[in-house]
PDB file of C-alpha atoms in Angstrom:
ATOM      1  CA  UNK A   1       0.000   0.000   0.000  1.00 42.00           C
ATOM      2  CA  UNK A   2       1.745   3.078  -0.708  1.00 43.00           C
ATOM      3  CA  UNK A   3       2.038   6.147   1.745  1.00 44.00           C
ATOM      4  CA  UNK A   4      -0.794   8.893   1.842  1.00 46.00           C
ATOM      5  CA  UNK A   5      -0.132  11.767   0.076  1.00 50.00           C
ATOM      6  CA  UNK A   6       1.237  14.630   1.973  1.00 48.00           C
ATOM      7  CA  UNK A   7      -0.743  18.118   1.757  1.00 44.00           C
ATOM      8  CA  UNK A   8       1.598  20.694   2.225  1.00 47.00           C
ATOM      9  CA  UNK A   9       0.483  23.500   4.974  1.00 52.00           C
ATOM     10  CA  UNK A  10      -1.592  26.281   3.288  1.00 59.00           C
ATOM     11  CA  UNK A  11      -0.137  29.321   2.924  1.00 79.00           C
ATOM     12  CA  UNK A  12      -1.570  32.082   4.869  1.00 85.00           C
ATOM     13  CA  UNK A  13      -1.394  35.755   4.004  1.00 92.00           C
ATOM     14  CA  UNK A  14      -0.303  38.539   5.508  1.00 93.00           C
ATOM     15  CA  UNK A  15      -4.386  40.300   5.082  1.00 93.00           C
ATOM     16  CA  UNK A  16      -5.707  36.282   5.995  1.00 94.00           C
ATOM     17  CA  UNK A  17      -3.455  36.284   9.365  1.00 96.00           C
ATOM     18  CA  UNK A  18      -4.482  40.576  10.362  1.00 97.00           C
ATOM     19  CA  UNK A  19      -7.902  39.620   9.425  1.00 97.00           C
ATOM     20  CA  UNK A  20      -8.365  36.120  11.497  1.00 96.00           C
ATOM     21  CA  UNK A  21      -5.541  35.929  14.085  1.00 96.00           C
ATOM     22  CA  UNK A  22      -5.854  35.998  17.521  1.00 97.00           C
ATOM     23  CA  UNK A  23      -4.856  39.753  18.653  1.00 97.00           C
ATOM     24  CA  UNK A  24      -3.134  40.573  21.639  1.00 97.00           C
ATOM     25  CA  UNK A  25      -2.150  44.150  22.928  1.00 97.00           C
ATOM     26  CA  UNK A  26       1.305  44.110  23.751  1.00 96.00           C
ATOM     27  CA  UNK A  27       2.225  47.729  24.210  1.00 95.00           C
ATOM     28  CA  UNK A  28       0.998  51.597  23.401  1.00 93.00           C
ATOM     29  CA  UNK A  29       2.988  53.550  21.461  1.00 90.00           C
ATOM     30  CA  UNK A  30       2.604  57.031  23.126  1.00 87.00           C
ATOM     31  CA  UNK A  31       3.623  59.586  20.153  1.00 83.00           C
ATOM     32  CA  UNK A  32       0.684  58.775  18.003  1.00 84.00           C
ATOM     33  CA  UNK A  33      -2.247  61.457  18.050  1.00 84.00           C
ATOM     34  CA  UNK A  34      -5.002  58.504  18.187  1.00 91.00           C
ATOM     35  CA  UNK A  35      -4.474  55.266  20.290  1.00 93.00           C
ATOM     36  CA  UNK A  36      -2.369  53.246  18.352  1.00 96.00           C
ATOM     37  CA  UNK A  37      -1.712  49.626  20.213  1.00 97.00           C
ATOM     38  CA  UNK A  38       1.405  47.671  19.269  1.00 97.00           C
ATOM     39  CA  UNK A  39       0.001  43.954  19.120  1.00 97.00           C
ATOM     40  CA  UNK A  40       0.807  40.672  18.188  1.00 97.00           C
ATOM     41  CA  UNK A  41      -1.283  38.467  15.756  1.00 97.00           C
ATOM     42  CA  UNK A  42      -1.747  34.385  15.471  1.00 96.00           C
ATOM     43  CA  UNK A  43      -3.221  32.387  12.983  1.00 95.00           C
ATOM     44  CA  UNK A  44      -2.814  28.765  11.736  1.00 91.00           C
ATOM     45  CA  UNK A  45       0.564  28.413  12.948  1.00 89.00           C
ATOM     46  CA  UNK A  46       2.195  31.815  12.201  1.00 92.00           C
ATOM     47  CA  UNK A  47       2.488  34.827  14.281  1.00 95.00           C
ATOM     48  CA  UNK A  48       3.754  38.279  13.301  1.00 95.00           C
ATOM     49  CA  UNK A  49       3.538  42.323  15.185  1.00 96.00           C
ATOM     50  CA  UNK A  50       0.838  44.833  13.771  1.00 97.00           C
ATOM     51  CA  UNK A  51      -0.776  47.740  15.212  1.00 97.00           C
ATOM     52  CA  UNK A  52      -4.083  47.983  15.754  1.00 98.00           C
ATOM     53  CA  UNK A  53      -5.966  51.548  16.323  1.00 97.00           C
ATOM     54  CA  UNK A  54      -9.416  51.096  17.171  1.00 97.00           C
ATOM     55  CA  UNK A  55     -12.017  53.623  16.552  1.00 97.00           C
ATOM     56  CA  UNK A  56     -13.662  54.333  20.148  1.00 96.00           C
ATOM     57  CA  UNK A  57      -9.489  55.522  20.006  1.00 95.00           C
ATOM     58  CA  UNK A  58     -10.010  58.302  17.465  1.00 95.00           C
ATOM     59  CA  UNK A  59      -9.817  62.069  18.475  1.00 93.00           C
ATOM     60  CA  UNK A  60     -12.671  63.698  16.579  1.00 93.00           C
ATOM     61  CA  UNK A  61     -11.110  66.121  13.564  1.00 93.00           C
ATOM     62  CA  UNK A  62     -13.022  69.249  12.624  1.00 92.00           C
ATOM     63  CA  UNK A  63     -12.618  68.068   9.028  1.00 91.00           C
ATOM     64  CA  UNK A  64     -13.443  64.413   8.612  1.00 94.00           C
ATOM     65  CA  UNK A  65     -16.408  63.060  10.238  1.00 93.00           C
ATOM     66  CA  UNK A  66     -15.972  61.262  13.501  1.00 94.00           C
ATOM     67  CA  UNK A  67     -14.895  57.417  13.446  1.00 95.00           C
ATOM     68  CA  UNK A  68     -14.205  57.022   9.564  1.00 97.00           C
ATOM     69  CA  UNK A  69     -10.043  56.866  10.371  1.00 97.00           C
ATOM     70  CA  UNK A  70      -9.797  53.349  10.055  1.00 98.00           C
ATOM     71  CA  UNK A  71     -11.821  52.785   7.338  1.00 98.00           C
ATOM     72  CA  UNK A  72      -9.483  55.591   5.426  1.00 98.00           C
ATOM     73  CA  UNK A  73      -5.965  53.470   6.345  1.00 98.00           C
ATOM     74  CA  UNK A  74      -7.866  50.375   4.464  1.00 98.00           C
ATOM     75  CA  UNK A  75      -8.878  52.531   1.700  1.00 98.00           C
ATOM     76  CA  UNK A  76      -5.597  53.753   0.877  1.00 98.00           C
ATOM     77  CA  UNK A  77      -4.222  50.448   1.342  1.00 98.00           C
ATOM     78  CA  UNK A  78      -6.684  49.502  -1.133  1.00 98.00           C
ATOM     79  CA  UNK A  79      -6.502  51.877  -3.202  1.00 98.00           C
ATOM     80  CA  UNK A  80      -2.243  51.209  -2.943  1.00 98.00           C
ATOM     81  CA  UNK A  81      -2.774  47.137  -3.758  1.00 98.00           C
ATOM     82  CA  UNK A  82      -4.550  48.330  -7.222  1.00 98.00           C
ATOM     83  CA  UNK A  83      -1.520  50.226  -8.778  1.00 98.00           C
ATOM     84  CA  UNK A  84       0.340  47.129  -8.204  1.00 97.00           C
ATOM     85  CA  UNK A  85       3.095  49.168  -6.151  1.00 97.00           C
ATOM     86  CA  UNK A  86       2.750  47.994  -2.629  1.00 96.00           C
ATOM     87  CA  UNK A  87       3.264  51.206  -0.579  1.00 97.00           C
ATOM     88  CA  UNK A  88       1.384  50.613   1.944  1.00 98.00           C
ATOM     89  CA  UNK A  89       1.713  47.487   4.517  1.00 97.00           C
ATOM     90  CA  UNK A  90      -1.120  45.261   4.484  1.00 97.00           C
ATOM     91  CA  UNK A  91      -4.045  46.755   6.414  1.00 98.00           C
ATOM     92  CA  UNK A  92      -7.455  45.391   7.454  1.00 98.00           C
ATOM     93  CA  UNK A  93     -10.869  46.320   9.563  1.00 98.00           C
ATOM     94  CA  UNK A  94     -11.515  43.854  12.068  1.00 97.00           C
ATOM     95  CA  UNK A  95     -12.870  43.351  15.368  1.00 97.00           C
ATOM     96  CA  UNK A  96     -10.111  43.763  18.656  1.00 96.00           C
ATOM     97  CA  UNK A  97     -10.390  43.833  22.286  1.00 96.00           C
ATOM     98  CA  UNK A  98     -11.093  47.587  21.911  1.00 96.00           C
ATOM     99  CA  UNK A  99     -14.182  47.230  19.294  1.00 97.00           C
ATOM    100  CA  UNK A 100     -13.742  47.330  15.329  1.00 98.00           C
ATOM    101  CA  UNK A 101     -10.549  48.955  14.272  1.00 97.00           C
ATOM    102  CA  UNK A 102      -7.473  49.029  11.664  1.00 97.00           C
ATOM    103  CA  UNK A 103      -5.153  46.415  11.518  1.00 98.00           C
ATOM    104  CA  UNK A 104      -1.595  46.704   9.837  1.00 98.00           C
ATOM    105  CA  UNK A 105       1.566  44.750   9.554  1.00 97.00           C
ATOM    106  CA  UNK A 106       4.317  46.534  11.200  1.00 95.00           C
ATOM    107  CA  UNK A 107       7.302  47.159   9.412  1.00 92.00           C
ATOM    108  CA  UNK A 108      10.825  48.109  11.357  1.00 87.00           C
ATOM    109  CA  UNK A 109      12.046  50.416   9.444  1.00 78.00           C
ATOM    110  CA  UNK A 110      15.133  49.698   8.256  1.00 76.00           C
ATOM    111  CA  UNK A 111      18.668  51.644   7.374  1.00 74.00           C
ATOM    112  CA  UNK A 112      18.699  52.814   3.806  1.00 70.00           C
ATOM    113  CA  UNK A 113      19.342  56.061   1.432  1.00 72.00           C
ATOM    114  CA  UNK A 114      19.051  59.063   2.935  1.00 86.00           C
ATOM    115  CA  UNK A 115      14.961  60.252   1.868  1.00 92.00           C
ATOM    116  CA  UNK A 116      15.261  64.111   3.724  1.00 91.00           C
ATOM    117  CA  UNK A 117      17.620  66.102   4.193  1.00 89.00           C
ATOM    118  CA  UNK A 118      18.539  70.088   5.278  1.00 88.00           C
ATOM    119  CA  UNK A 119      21.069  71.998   3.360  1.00 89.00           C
ATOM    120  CA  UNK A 120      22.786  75.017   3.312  1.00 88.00           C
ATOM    121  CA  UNK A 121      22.116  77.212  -0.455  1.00 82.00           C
ATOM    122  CA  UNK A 122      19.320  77.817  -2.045  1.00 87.00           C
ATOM    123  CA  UNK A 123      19.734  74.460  -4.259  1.00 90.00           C
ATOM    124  CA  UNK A 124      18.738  71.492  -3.656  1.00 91.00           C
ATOM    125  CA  UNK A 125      21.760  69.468  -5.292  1.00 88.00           C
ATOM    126  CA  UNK A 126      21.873  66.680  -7.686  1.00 92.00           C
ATOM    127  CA  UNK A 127      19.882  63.727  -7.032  1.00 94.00           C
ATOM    128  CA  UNK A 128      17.647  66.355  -4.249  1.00 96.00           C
ATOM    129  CA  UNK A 129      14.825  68.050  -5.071  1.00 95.00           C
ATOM    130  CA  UNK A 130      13.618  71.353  -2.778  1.00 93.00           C
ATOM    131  CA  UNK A 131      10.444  71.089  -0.765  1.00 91.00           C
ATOM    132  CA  UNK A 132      10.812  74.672   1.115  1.00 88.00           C
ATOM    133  CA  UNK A 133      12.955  76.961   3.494  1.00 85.00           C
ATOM    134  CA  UNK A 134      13.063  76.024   7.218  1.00 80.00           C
ATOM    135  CA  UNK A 135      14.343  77.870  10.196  1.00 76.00           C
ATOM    136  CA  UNK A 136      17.380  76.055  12.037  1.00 70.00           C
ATOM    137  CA  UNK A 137      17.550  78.735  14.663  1.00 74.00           C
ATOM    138  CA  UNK A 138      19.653  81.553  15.728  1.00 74.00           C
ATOM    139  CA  UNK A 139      17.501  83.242  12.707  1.00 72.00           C
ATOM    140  CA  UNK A 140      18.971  80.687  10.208  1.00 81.00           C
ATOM    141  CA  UNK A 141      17.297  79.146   7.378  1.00 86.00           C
ATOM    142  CA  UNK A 142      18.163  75.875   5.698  1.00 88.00           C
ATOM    143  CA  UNK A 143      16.482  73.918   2.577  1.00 91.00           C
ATOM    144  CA  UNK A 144      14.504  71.482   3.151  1.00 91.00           C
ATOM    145  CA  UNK A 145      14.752  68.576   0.353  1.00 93.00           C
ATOM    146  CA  UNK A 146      13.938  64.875  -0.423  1.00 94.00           C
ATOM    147  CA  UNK A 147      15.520  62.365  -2.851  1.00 95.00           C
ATOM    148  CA  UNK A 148      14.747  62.086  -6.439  1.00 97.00           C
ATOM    149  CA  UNK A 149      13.685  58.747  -5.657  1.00 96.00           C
ATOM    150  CA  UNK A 150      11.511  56.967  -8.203  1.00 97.00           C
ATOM    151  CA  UNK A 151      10.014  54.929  -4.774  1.00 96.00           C
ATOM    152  CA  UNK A 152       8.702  58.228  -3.493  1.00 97.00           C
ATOM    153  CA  UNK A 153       7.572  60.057  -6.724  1.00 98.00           C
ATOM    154  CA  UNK A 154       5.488  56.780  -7.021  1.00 98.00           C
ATOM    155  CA  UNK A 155       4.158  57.680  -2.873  1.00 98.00           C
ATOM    156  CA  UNK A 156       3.659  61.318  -4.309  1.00 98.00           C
ATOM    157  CA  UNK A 157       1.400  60.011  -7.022  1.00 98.00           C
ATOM    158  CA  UNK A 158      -0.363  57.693  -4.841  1.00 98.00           C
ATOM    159  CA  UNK A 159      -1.013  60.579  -2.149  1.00 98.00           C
ATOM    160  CA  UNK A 160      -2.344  63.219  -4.962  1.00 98.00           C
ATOM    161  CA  UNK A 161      -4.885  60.243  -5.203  1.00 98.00           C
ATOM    162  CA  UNK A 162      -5.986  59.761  -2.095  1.00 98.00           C
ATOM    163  CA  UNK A 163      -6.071  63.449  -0.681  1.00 98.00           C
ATOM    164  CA  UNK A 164      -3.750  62.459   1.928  1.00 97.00           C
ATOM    165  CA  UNK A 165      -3.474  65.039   4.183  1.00 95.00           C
ATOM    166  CA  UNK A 166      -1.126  64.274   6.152  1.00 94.00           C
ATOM    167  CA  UNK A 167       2.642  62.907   4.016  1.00 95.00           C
ATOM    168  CA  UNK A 168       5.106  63.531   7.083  1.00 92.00           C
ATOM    169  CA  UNK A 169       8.621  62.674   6.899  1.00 90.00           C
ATOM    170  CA  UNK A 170       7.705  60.016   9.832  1.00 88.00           C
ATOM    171  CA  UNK A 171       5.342  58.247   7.613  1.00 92.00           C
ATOM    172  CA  UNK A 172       8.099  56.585   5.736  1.00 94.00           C
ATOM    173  CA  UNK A 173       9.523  53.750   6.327  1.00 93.00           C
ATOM    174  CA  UNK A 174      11.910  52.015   4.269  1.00 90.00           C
ATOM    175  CA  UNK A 175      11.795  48.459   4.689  1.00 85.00           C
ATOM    176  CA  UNK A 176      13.607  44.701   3.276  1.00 83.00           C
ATOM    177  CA  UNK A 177      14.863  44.484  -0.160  1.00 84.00           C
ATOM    178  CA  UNK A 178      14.859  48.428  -0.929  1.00 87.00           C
ATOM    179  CA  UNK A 179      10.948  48.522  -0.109  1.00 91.00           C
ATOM    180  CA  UNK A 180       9.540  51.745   0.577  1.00 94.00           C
ATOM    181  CA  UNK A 181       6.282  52.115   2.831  1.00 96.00           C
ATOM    182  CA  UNK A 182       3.951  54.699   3.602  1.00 96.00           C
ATOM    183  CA  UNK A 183       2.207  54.783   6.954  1.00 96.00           C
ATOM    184  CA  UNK A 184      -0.511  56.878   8.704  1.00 96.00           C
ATOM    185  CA  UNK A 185      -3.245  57.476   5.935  1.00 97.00           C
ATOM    186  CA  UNK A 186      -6.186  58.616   8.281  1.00 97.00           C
ATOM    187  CA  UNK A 187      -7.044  61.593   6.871  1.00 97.00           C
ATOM    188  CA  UNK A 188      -7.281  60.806   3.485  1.00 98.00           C
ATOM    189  CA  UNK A 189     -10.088  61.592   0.934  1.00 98.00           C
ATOM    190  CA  UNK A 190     -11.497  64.195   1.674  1.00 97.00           C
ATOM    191  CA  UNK A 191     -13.982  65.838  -0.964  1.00 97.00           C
ATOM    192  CA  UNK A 192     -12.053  69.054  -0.374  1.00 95.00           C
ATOM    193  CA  UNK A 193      -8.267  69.427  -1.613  1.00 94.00           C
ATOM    194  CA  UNK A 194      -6.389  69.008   1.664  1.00 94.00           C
ATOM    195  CA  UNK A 195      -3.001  67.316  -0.001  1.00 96.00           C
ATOM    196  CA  UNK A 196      -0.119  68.578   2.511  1.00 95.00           C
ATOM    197  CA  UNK A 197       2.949  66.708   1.972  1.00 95.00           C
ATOM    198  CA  UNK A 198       6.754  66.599   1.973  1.00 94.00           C
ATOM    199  CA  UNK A 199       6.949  65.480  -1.367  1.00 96.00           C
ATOM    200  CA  UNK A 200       6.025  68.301  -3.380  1.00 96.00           C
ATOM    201  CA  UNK A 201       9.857  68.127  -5.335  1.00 96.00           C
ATOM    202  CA  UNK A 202       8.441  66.953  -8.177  1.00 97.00           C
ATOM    203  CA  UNK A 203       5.145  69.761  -8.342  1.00 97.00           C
ATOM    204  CA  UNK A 204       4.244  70.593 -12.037  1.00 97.00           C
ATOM    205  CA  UNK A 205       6.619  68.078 -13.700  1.00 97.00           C
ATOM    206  CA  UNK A 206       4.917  65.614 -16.242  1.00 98.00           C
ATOM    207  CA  UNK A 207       4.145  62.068 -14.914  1.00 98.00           C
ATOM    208  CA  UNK A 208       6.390  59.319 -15.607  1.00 98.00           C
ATOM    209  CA  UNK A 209       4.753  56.470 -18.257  1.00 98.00           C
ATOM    210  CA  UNK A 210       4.480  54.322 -15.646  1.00 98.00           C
ATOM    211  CA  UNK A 211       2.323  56.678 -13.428  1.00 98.00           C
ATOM    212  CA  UNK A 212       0.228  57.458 -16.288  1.00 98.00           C
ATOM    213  CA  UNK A 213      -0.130  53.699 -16.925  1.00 98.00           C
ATOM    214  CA  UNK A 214      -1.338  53.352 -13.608  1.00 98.00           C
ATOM    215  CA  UNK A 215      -3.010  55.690 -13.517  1.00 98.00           C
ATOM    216  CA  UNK A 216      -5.196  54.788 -16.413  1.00 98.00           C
ATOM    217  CA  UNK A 217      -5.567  51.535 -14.461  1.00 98.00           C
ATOM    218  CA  UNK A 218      -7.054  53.390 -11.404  1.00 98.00           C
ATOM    219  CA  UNK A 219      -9.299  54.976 -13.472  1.00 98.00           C
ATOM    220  CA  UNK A 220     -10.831  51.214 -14.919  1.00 98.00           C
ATOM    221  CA  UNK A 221     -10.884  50.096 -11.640  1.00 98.00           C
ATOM    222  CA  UNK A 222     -12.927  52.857 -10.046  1.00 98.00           C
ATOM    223  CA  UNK A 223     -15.749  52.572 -12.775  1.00 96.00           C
ATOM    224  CA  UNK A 224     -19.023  52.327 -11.851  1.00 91.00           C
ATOM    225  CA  UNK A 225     -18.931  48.135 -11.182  1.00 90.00           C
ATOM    226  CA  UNK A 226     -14.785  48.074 -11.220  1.00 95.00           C
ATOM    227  CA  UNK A 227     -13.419  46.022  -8.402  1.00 97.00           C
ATOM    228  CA  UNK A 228     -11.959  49.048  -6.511  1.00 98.00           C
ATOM    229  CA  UNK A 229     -15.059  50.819  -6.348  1.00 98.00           C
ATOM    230  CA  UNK A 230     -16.901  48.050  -4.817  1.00 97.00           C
ATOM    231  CA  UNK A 231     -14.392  47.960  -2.366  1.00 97.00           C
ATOM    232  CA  UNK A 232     -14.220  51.429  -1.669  1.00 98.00           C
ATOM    233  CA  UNK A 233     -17.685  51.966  -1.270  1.00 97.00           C
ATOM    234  CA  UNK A 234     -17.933  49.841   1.668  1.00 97.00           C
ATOM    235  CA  UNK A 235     -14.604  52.432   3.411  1.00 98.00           C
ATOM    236  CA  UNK A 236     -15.366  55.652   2.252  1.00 98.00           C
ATOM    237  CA  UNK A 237     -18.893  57.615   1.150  1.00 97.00           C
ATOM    238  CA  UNK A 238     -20.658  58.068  -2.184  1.00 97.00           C
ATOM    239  CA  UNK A 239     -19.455  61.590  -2.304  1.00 97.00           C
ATOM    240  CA  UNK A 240     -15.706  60.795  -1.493  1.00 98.00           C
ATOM    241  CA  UNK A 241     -15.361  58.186  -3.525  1.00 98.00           C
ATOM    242  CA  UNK A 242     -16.557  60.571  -6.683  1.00 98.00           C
ATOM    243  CA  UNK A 243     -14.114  62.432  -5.731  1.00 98.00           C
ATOM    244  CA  UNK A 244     -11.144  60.290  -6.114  1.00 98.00           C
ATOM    245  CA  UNK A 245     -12.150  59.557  -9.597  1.00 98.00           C
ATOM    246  CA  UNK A 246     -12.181  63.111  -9.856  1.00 98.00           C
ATOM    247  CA  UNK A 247      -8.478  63.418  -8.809  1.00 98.00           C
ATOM    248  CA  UNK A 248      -7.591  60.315 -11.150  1.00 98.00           C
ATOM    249  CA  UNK A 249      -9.028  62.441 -13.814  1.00 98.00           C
ATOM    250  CA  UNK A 250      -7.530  65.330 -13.233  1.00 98.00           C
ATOM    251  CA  UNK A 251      -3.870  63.896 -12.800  1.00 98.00           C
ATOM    252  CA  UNK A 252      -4.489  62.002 -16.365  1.00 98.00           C
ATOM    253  CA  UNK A 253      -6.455  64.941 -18.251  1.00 98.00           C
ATOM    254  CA  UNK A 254      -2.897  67.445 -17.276  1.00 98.00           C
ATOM    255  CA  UNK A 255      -0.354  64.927 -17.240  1.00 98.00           C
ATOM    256  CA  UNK A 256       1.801  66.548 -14.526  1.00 98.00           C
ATOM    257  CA  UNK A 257       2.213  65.956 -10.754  1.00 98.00           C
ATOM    258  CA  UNK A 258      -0.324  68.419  -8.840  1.00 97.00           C
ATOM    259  CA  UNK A 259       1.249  72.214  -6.993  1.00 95.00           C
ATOM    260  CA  UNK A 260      -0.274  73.399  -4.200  1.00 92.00           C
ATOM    261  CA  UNK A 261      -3.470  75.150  -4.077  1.00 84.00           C
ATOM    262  CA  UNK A 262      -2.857  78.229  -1.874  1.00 82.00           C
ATOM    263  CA  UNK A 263      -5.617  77.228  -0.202  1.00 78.00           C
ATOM    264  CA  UNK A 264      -4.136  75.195   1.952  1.00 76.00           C
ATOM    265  CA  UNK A 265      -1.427  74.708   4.196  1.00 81.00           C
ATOM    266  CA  UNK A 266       0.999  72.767   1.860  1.00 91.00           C
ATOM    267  CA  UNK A 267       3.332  71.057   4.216  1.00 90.00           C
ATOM    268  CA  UNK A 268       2.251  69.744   7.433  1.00 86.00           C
ATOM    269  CA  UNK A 269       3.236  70.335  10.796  1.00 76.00           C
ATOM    270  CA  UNK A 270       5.781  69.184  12.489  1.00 72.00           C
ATOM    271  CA  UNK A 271       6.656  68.086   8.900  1.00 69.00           C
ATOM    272  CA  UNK A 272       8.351  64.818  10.641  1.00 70.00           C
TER     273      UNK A 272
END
């Protein structure tokens, strides 16, 4: 009689283990604005750290409507997963000792190229590009600048999409094998153009082929029955949601990388 076959262990996911696992609140981490729990998550076997920020932890905003930060982290991670880039860690709503909440794979952050730096001129140098003057003290001013990085042009595309409001120097995190993440997408899509962010070095310049591919992409997706849409529509409102197709629209109909409105604060505060 020969041997049973032997089924190999199914592979679980990094969404299947945030979504399922068992969660267990190890630590807080103190900094954040909103409660933000460092956890630990079990399923089938494997076990990996997340953070978990539950709604009833949410400090209401005078712009975005009470409770809906959550549900904005899984739309941009969403929203991330359909340009095929992976910029944002994997990121789920789920249920927690706390009550429903967002649920993300934590990435160390690990050493890499240098993203921001301050400089003495009034150029940014090659291989920099200028984001704005910033006092040092004593009266001084230095430039602010970030890499010419095609890893964060591609973030600076996918935050002119989602309205993120919000693209602090702390919010990225480069991670194994020259990854890049972005973290902290709460307030994101508004109706409203609310884009504040540090990576305004490429402003005005014409989108790269592949962004415009993407882009195009996007657009298909958030048709009336495309697959992002659906999913969308269950994170973010009728009205927000028209809106991003707006902003697809508009990046594709002028072909550049958006400038900043005037209307607006353009870089947020403290930008890191």
């Amino acid at each position: 009689m020969s041997a049973p076959e032997r089924i190999p262990p199914r592979s679980v996911t990094s969404a299947e283990l945030l979504a399922e696992g068992e969660l267990t609140v190890r630590g807080r981490i103190r900094e954040a604005s909103n409660a933000a729990l460092y956890c630990t998550v079990a399923y089938e076997g494997r076990e990996t750290a997340c953070i978990y920020k539950p709604v009833a932890g949410e400090r209401p905003l005078w712009d975005f409507p009470d409770g809906t930060l959550a549900q904005r982290e899984v739309a941009a991670y969403e929203v991330s997963e359909a340009t095929g880039w992976g910029l944002v860690p994997p990121t789920v709503l789920r249920d927690g000792p706390y009550g429903e909440g967002m649920c993300q794979l934590w990435v160390d952050g690990q050493p890499g190229d240098e993203l921001l730096a301050l400089v003495d001129g009034e150029e940014p140098g090659d291989g920099w590009k200028a984001i704005a003057f910033a006092e040092v003290g004593d009266g001084k001013t230095a430039l602010l600048v970030h890499a010419d990085d095609a890893r964060l042009r591609r973030l600076a595309v996918l935050d002119a999409v989602i309205n993120n409001a919000d693209r602090k120097g702390g919010h990225l995190l480069p991670g194994d094998g020259g990854r890049l993440y972005g973290i902290d997408h709460g307030v994101t899509f508004n109706v409203e153009n609310k884009l504040r962010t540090l990576l305004w070095g490429w402003a005005g310049e014409s989108l790269t082929q592949e962004a415009t591919e993407v882009l195009t992409t996007l657009r298909a997706g958030l048709g009336e029955d495309g697959g992002l849409a659906l999913r969308l529509a269950e994170l973010i409102t009728a009205a927000e949601l028209n809106a991003t197709r707006a902003r697809v629209e508009a990046l594709l109909t002028s072909g550049t990388h958006p400038e900043p409105s005037g209307e607006w604060p353009a870089i947020p505060w403290p930008p890191v």
